PDB file of C-alpha atoms in Angstrom:
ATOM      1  CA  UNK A   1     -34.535   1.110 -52.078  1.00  0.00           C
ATOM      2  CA  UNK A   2     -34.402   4.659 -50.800  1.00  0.00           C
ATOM      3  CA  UNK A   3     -34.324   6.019 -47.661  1.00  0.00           C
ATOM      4  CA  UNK A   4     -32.935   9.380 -45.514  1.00  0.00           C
ATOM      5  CA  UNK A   5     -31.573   9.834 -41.868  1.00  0.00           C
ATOM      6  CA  UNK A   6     -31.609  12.878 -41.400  1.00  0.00           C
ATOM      7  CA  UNK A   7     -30.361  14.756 -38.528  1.00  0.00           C
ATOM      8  CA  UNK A   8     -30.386  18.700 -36.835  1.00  0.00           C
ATOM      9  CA  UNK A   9     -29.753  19.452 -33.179  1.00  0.00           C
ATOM     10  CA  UNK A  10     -32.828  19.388 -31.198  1.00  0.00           C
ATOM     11  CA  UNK A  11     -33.146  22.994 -31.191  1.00  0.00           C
ATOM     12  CA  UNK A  12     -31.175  26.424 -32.390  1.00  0.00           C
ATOM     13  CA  UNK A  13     -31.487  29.535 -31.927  1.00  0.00           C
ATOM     14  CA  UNK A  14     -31.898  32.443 -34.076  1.00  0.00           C
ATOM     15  CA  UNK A  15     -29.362  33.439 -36.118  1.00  0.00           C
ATOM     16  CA  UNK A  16     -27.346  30.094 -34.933  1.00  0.00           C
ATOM     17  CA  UNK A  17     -25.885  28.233 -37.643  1.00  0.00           C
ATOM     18  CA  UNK A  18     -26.722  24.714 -37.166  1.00  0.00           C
ATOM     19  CA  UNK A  19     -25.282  21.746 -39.056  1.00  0.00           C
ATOM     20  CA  UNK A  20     -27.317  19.634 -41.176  1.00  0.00           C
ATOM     21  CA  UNK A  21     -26.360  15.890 -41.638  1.00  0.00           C
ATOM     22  CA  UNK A  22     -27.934  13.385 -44.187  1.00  0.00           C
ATOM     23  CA  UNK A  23     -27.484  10.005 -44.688  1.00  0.00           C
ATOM     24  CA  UNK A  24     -29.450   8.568 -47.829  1.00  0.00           C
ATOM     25  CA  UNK A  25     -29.584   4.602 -48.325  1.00  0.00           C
ATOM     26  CA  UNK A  26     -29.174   4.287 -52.050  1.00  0.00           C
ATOM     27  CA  UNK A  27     -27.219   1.770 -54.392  1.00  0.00           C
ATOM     28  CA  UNK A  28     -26.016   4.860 -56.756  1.00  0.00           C
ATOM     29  CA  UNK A  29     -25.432   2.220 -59.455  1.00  0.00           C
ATOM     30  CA  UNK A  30     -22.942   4.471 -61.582  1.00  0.00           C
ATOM     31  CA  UNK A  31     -23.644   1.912 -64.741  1.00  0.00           C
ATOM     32  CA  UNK A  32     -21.658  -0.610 -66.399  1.00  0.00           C
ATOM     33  CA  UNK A  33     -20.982  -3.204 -63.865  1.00  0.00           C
ATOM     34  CA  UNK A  34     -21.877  -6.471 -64.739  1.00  0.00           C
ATOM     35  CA  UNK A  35     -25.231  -7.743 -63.733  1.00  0.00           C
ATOM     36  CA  UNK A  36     -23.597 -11.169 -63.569  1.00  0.00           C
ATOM     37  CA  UNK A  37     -25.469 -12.593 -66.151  1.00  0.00           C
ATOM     38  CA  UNK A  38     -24.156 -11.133 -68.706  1.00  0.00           C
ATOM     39  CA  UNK A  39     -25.083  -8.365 -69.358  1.00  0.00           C
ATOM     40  CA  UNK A  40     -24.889  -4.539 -67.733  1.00  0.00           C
ATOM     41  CA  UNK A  41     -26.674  -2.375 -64.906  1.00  0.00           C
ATOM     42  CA  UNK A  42     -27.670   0.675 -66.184  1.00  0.00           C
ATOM     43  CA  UNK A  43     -27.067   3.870 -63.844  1.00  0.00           C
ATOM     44  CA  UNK A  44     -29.468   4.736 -61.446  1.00  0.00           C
ATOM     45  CA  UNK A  45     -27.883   7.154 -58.777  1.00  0.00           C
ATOM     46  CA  UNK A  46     -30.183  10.656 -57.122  1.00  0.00           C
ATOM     47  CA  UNK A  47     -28.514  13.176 -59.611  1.00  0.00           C
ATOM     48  CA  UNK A  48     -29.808  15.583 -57.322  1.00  0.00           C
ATOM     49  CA  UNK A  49     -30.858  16.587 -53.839  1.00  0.00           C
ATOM     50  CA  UNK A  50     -32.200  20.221 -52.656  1.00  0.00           C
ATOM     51  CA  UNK A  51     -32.805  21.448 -48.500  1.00  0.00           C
ATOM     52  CA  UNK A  52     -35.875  23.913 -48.804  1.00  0.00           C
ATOM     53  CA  UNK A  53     -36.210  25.992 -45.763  1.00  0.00           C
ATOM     54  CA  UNK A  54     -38.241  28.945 -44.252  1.00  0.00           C
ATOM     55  CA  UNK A  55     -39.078  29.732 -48.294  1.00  0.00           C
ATOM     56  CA  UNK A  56     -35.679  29.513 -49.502  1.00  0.00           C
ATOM     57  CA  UNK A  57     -33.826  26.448 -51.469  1.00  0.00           C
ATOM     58  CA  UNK A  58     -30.853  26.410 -49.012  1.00  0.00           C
ATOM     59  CA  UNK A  59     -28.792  23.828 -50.246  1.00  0.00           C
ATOM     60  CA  UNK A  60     -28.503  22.019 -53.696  1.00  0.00           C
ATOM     61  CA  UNK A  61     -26.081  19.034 -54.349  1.00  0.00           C
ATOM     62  CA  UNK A  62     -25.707  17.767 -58.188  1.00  0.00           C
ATOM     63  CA  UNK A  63     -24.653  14.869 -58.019  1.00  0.00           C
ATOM     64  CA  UNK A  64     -22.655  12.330 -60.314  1.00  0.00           C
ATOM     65  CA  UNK A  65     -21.237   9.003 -60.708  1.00  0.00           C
ATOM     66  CA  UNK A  66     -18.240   9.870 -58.593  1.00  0.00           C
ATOM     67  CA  UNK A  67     -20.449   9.776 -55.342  1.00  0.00           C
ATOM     68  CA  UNK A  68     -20.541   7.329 -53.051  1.00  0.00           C
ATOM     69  CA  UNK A  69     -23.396   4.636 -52.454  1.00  0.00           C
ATOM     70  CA  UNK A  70     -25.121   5.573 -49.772  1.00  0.00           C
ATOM     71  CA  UNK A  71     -23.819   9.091 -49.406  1.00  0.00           C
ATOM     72  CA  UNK A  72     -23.602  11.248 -46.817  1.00  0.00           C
ATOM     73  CA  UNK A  73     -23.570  14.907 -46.744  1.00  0.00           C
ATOM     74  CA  UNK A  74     -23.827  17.460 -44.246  1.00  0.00           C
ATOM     75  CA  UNK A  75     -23.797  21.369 -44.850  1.00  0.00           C
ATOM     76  CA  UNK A  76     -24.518  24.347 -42.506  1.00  0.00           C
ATOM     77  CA  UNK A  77     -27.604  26.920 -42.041  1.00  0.00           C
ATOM     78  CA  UNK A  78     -28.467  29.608 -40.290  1.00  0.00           C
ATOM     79  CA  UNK A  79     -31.779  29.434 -37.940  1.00  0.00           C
ATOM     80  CA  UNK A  80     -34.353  31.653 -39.645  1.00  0.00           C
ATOM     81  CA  UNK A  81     -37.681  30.674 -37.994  1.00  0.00           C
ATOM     82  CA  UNK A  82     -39.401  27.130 -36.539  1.00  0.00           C
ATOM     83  CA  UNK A  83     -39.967  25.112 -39.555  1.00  0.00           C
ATOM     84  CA  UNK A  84     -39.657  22.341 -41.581  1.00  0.00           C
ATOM     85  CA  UNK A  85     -36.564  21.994 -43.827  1.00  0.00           C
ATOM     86  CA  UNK A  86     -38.372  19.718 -46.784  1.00  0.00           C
ATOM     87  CA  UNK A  87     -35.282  17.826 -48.750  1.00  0.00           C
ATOM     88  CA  UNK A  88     -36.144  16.472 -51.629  1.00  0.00           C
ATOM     89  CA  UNK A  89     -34.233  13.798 -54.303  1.00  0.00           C
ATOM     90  CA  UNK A  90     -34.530  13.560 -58.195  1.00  0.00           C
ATOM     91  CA  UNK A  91     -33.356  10.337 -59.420  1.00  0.00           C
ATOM     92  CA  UNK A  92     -32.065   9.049 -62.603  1.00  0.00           C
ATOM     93  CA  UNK A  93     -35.125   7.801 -64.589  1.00  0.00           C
ATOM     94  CA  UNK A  94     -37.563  10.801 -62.942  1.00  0.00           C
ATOM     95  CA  UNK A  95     -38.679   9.583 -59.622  1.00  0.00           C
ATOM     96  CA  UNK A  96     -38.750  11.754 -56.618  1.00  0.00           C
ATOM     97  CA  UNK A  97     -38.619  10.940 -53.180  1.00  0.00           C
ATOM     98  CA  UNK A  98     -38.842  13.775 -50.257  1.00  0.00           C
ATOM     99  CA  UNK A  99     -38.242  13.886 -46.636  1.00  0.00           C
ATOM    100  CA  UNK A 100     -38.923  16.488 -43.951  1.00  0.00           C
ATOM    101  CA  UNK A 101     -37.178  17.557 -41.078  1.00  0.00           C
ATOM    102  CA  UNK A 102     -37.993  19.987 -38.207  1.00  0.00           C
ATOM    103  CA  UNK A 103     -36.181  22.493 -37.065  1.00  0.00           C
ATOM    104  CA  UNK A 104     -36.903  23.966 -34.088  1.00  0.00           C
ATOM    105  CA  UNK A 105     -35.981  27.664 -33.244  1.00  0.00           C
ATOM    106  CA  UNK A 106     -36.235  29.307 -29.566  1.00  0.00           C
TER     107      UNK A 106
ATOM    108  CA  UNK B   1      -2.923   1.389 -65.432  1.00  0.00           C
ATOM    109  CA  UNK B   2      -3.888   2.804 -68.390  1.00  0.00           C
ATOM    110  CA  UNK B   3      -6.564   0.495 -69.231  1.00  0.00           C
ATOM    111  CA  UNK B   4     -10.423   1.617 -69.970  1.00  0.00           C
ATOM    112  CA  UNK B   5     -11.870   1.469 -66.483  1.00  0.00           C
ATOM    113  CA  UNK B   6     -15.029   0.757 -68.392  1.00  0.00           C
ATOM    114  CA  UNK B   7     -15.532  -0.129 -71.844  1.00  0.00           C
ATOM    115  CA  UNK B   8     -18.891   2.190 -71.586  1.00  0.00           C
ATOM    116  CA  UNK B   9     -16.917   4.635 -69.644  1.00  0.00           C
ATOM    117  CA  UNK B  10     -16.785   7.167 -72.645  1.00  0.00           C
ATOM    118  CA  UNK B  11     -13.544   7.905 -71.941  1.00  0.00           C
ATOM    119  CA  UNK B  12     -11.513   5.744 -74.006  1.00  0.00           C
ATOM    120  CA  UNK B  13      -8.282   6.397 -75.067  1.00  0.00           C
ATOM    121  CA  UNK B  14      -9.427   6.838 -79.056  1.00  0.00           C
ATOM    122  CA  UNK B  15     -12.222   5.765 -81.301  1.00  0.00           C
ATOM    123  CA  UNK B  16     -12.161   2.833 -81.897  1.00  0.00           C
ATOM    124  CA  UNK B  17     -11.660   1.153 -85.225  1.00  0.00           C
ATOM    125  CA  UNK B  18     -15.748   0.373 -85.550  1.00  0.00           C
ATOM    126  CA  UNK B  19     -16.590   3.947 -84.502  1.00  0.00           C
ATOM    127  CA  UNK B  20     -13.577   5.209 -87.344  1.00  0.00           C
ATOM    128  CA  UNK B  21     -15.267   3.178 -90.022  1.00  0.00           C
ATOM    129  CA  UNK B  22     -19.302   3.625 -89.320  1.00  0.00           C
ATOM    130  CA  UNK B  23     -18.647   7.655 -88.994  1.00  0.00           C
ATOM    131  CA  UNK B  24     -16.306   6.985 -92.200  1.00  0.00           C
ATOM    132  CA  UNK B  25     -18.870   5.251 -93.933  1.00  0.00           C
ATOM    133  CA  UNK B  26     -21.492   8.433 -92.920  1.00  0.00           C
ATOM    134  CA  UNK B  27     -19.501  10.681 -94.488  1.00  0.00           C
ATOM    135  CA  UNK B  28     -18.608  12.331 -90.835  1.00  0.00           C
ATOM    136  CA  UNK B  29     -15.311  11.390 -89.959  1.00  0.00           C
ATOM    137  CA  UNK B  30     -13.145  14.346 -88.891  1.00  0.00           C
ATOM    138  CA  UNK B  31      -9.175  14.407 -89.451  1.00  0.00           C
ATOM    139  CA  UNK B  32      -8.635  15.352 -85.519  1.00  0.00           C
ATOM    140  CA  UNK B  33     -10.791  11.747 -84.721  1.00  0.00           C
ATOM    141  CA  UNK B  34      -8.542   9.704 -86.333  1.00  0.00           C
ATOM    142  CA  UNK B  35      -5.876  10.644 -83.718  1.00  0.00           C
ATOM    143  CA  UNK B  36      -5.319   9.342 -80.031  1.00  0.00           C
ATOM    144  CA  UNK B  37      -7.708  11.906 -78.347  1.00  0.00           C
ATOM    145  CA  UNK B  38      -5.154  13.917 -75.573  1.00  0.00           C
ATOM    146  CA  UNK B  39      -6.098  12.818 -72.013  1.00  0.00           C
ATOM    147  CA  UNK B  40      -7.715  15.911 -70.128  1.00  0.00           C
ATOM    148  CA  UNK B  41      -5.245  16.867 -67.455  1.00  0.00           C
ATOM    149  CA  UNK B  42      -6.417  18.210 -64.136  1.00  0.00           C
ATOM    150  CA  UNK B  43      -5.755  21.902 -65.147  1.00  0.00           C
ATOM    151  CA  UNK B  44      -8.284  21.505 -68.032  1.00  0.00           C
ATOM    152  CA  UNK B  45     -10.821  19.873 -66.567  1.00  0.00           C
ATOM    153  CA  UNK B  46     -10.597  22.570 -63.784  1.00  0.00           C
ATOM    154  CA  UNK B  47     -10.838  25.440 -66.429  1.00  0.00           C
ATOM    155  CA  UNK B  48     -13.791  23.711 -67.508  1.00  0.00           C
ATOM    156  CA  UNK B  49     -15.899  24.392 -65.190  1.00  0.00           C
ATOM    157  CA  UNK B  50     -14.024  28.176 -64.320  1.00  0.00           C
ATOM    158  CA  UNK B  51     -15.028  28.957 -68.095  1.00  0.00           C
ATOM    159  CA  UNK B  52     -11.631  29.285 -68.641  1.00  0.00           C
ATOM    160  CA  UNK B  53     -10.375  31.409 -66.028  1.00  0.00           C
ATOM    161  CA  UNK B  54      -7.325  30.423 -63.826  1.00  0.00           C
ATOM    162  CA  UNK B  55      -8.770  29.864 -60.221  1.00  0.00           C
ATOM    163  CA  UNK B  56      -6.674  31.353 -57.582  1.00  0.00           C
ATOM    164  CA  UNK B  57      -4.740  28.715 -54.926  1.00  0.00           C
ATOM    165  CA  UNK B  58      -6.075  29.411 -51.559  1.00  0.00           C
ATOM    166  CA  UNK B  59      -8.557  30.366 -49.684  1.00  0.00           C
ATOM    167  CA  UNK B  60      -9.681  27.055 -48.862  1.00  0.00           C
ATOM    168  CA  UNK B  61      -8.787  23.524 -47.575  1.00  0.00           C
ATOM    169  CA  UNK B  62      -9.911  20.379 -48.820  1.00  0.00           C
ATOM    170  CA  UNK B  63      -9.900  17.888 -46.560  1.00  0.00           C
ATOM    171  CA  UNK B  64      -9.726  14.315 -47.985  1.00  0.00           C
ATOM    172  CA  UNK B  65      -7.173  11.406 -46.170  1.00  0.00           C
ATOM    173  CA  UNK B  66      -4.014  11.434 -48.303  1.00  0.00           C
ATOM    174  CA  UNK B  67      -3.990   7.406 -48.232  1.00  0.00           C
ATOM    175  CA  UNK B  68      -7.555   5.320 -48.200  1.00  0.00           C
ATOM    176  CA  UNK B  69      -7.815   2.079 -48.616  1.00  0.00           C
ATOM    177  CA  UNK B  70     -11.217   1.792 -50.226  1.00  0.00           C
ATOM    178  CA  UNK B  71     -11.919   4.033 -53.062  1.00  0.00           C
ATOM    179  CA  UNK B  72     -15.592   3.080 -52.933  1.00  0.00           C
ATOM    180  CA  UNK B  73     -16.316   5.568 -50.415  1.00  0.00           C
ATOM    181  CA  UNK B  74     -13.831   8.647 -49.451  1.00  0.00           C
ATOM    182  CA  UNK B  75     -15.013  11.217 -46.781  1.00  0.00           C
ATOM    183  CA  UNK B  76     -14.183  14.222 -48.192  1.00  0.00           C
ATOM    184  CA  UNK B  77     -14.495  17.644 -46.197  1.00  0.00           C
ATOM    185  CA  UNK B  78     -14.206  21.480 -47.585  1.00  0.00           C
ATOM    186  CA  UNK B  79     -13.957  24.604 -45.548  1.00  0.00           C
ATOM    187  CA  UNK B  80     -14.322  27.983 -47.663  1.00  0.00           C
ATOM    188  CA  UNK B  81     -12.837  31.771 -45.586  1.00  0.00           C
ATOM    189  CA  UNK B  82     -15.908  33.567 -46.747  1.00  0.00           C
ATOM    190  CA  UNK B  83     -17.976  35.318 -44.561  1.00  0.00           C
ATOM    191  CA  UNK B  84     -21.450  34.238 -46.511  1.00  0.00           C
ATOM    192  CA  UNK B  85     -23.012  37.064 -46.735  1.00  0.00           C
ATOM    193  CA  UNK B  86     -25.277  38.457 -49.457  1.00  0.00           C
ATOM    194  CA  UNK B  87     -22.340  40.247 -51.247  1.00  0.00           C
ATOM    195  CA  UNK B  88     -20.052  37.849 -50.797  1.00  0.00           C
ATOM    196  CA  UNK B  89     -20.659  34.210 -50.485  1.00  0.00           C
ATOM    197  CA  UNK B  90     -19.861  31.195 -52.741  1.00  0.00           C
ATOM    198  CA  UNK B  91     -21.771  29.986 -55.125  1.00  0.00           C
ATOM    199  CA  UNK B  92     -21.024  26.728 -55.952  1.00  0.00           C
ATOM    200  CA  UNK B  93     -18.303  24.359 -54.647  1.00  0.00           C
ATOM    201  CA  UNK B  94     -17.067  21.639 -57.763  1.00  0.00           C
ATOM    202  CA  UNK B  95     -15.428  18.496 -56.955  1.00  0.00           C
ATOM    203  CA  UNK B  96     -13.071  16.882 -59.715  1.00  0.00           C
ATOM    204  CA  UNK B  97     -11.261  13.695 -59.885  1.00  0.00           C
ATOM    205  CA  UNK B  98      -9.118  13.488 -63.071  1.00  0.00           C
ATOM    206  CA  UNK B  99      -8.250  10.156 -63.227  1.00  0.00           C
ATOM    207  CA  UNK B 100     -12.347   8.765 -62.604  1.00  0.00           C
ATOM    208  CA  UNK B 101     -14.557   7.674 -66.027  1.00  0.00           C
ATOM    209  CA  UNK B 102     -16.442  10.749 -65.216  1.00  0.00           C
ATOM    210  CA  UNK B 103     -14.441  13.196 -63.517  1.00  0.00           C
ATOM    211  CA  UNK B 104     -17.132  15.774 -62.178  1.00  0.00           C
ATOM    212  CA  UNK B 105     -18.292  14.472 -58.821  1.00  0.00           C
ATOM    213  CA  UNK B 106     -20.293  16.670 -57.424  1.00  0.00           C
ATOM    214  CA  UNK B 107     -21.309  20.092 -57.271  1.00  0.00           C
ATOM    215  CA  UNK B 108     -22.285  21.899 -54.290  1.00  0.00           C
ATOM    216  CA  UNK B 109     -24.479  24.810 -54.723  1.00  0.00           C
ATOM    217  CA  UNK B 110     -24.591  26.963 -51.330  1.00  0.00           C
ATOM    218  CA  UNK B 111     -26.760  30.395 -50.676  1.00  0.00           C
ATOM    219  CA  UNK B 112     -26.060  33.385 -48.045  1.00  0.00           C
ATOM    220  CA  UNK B 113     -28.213  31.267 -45.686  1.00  0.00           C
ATOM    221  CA  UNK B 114     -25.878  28.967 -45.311  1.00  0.00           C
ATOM    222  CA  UNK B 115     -24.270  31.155 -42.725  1.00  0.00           C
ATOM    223  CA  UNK B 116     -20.653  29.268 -43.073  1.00  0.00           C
ATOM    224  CA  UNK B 117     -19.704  27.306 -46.036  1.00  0.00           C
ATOM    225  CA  UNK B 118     -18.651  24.119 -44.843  1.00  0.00           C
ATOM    226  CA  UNK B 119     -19.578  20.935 -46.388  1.00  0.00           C
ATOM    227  CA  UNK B 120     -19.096  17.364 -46.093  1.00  0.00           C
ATOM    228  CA  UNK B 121     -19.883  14.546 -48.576  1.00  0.00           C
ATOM    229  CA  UNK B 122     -18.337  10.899 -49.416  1.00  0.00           C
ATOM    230  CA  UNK B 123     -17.185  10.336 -53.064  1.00  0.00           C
ATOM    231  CA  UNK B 124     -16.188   7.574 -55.259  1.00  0.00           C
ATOM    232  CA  UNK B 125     -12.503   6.901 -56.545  1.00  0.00           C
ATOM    233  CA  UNK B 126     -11.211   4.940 -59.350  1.00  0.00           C
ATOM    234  CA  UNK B 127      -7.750   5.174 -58.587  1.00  0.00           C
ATOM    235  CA  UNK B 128      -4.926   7.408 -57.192  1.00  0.00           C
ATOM    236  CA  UNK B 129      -5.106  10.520 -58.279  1.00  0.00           C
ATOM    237  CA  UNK B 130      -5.095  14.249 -57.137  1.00  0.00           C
ATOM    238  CA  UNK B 131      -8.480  15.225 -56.549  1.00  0.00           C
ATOM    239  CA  UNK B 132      -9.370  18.966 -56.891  1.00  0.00           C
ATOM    240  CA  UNK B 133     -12.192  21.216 -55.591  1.00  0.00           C
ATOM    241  CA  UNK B 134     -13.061  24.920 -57.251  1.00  0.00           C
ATOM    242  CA  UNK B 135     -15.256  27.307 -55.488  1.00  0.00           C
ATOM    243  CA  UNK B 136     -17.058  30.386 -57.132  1.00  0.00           C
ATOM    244  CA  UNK B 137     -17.243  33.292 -55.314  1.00  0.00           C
ATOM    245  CA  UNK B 138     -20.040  35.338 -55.946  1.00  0.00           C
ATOM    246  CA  UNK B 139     -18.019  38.057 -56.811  1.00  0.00           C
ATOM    247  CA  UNK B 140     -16.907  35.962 -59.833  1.00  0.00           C
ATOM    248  CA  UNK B 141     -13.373  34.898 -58.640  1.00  0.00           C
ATOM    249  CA  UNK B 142     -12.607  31.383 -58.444  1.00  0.00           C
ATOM    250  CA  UNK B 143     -10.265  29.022 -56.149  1.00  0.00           C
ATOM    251  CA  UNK B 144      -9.048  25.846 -55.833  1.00  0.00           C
ATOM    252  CA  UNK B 145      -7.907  23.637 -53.809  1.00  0.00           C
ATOM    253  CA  UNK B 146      -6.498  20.235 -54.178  1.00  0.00           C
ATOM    254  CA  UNK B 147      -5.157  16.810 -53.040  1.00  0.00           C
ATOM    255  CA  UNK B 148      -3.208  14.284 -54.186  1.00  0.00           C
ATOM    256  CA  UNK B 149      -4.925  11.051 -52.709  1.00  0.00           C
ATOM    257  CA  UNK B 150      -3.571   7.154 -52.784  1.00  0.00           C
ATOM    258  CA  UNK B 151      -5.884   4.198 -53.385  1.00  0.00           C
ATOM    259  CA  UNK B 152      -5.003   0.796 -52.240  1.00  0.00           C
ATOM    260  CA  UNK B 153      -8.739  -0.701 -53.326  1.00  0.00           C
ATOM    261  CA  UNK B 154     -10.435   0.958 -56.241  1.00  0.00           C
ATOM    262  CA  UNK B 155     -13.634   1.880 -56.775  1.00  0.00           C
ATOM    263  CA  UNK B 156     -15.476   1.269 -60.405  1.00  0.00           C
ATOM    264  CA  UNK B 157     -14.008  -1.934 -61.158  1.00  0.00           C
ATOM    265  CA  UNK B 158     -15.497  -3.474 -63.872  1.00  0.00           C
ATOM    266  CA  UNK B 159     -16.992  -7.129 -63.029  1.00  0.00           C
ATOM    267  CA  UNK B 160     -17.846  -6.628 -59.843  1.00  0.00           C
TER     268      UNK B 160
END
């Protein structure tokens, strides 16, 4: 059910601040809506999602019932070293899903 | 509009008469429950998360389209002046709707590294309603921005 697009420009350089967009593929059932057989979906959305990079948590987004399915979010940061920026998603009911990207510095 | 936009939203105007009588019957029942619970207004919920402290207008623009037609899915764009560094950057970015089951949205948690605090997400809206974002500065002031937004299609309809 889950999946991540994520994209950086091909390369920075240091000190650039690059933007960082993500597009997850997720339902984000916020609950309640009928299952259409009577009964109710339970919620089920990624409460969370942190951007790790270059040995820093860069970028946290709690989120709630008042985000889109399939969100998208994009944020900004500044090009440290060459690395990968690991993103990873907590969903409701504990699983965990995680992506990489790479970032390439010059 | 004033209808429950879910009957599990947790939001309801008042207990209801079930909830009155079971609590009641445990011995639990409060004087203030047997009232019409007062309908948070934007300003409270706002204070809320400031831990009570008025956030300053200003400082940064929230950029959400003033009329959508879907409320399922609402770009929404904020721009903070701050020049992220380590003594001053912000914190955390909070978005509100007051009018949604569950007005806290989102929150936004940025870091000196992000070099610029600019952020873009897509949010869910019930109805029309002014929609407010509050920013902590790491310097511990607050701000807030907000915008009044119209919705021709809801989001969080139930039976659908």
């Amino acid at each position: 059910m889950f999946n991540a697009r994520i994209t950086l420009p091909p390369q920075a350089k240091v000190g650039e601040t690059v933007e960082v967009k993500v597009l997850m593929r997720h339902p984000m059932d916020r609950g309640g809506q009928s299952d259409g057989k009577g009964g109710t979906v339970p919620r089920k959305i990624l409460n969370r999602m942190t951007a790790t990079y270059a040995g820093a948590e860069i970028f946290r987004i709690d989120m709630h019932t008042g985000v889109a399915a399939n969100p998208f979010v994009s944020f900004s940061t500044r090009a440290v070293e060459t690395g990968d920026i690991v993103f990873e998603w907590r969903e409701d009911g504990g699983a965990t899903y995680t992506r990489t990207a790479r970032l390439t510095v010059i | 509009m004033s209808f429950p936009i879910s009957p599990r939203s947790k939001r309801s105007e008042a207990p209801s008469r079930r909830d009155v009588v079971a609590l009641a019957a445990a011995g639990l029942v409060l004087p203030t429950l047997a009232g019409p619970a007062r309908a948070e207004t934007l300003d409270d919920l706002v204070r809320r998360v400031t831990d009570g402290v008025a956030p300053a207008a200003g400082g940064l623009t929230l950029e959400i389209p003033a009329l959508v037609e879907n409320g399922n899915s609402v770009d929404v764009r904020i721009a903070v002046d701050s020049p992220m560094t380590e003594a001053a950057h912000v914190r955390w970015i909070h978005l509100i709707a007051e009018k949604n089951p569950f007005p806290d949205m989102a929150r936004i948690h940025l870091s000196p590294r992000s070099g610029r605090a600019l952020v873009a997400t897509t949010l869910r809206l019930a109805q029309s309603q002014t929609v407010a974002a509050v920013v902590a500065h790491s310097d511990g002031r607050y701000a807030v921005a907000t915008a009044p937004v119209v919705v021709t299609l809801s989001a969080c309809i139930d039976g659908g």
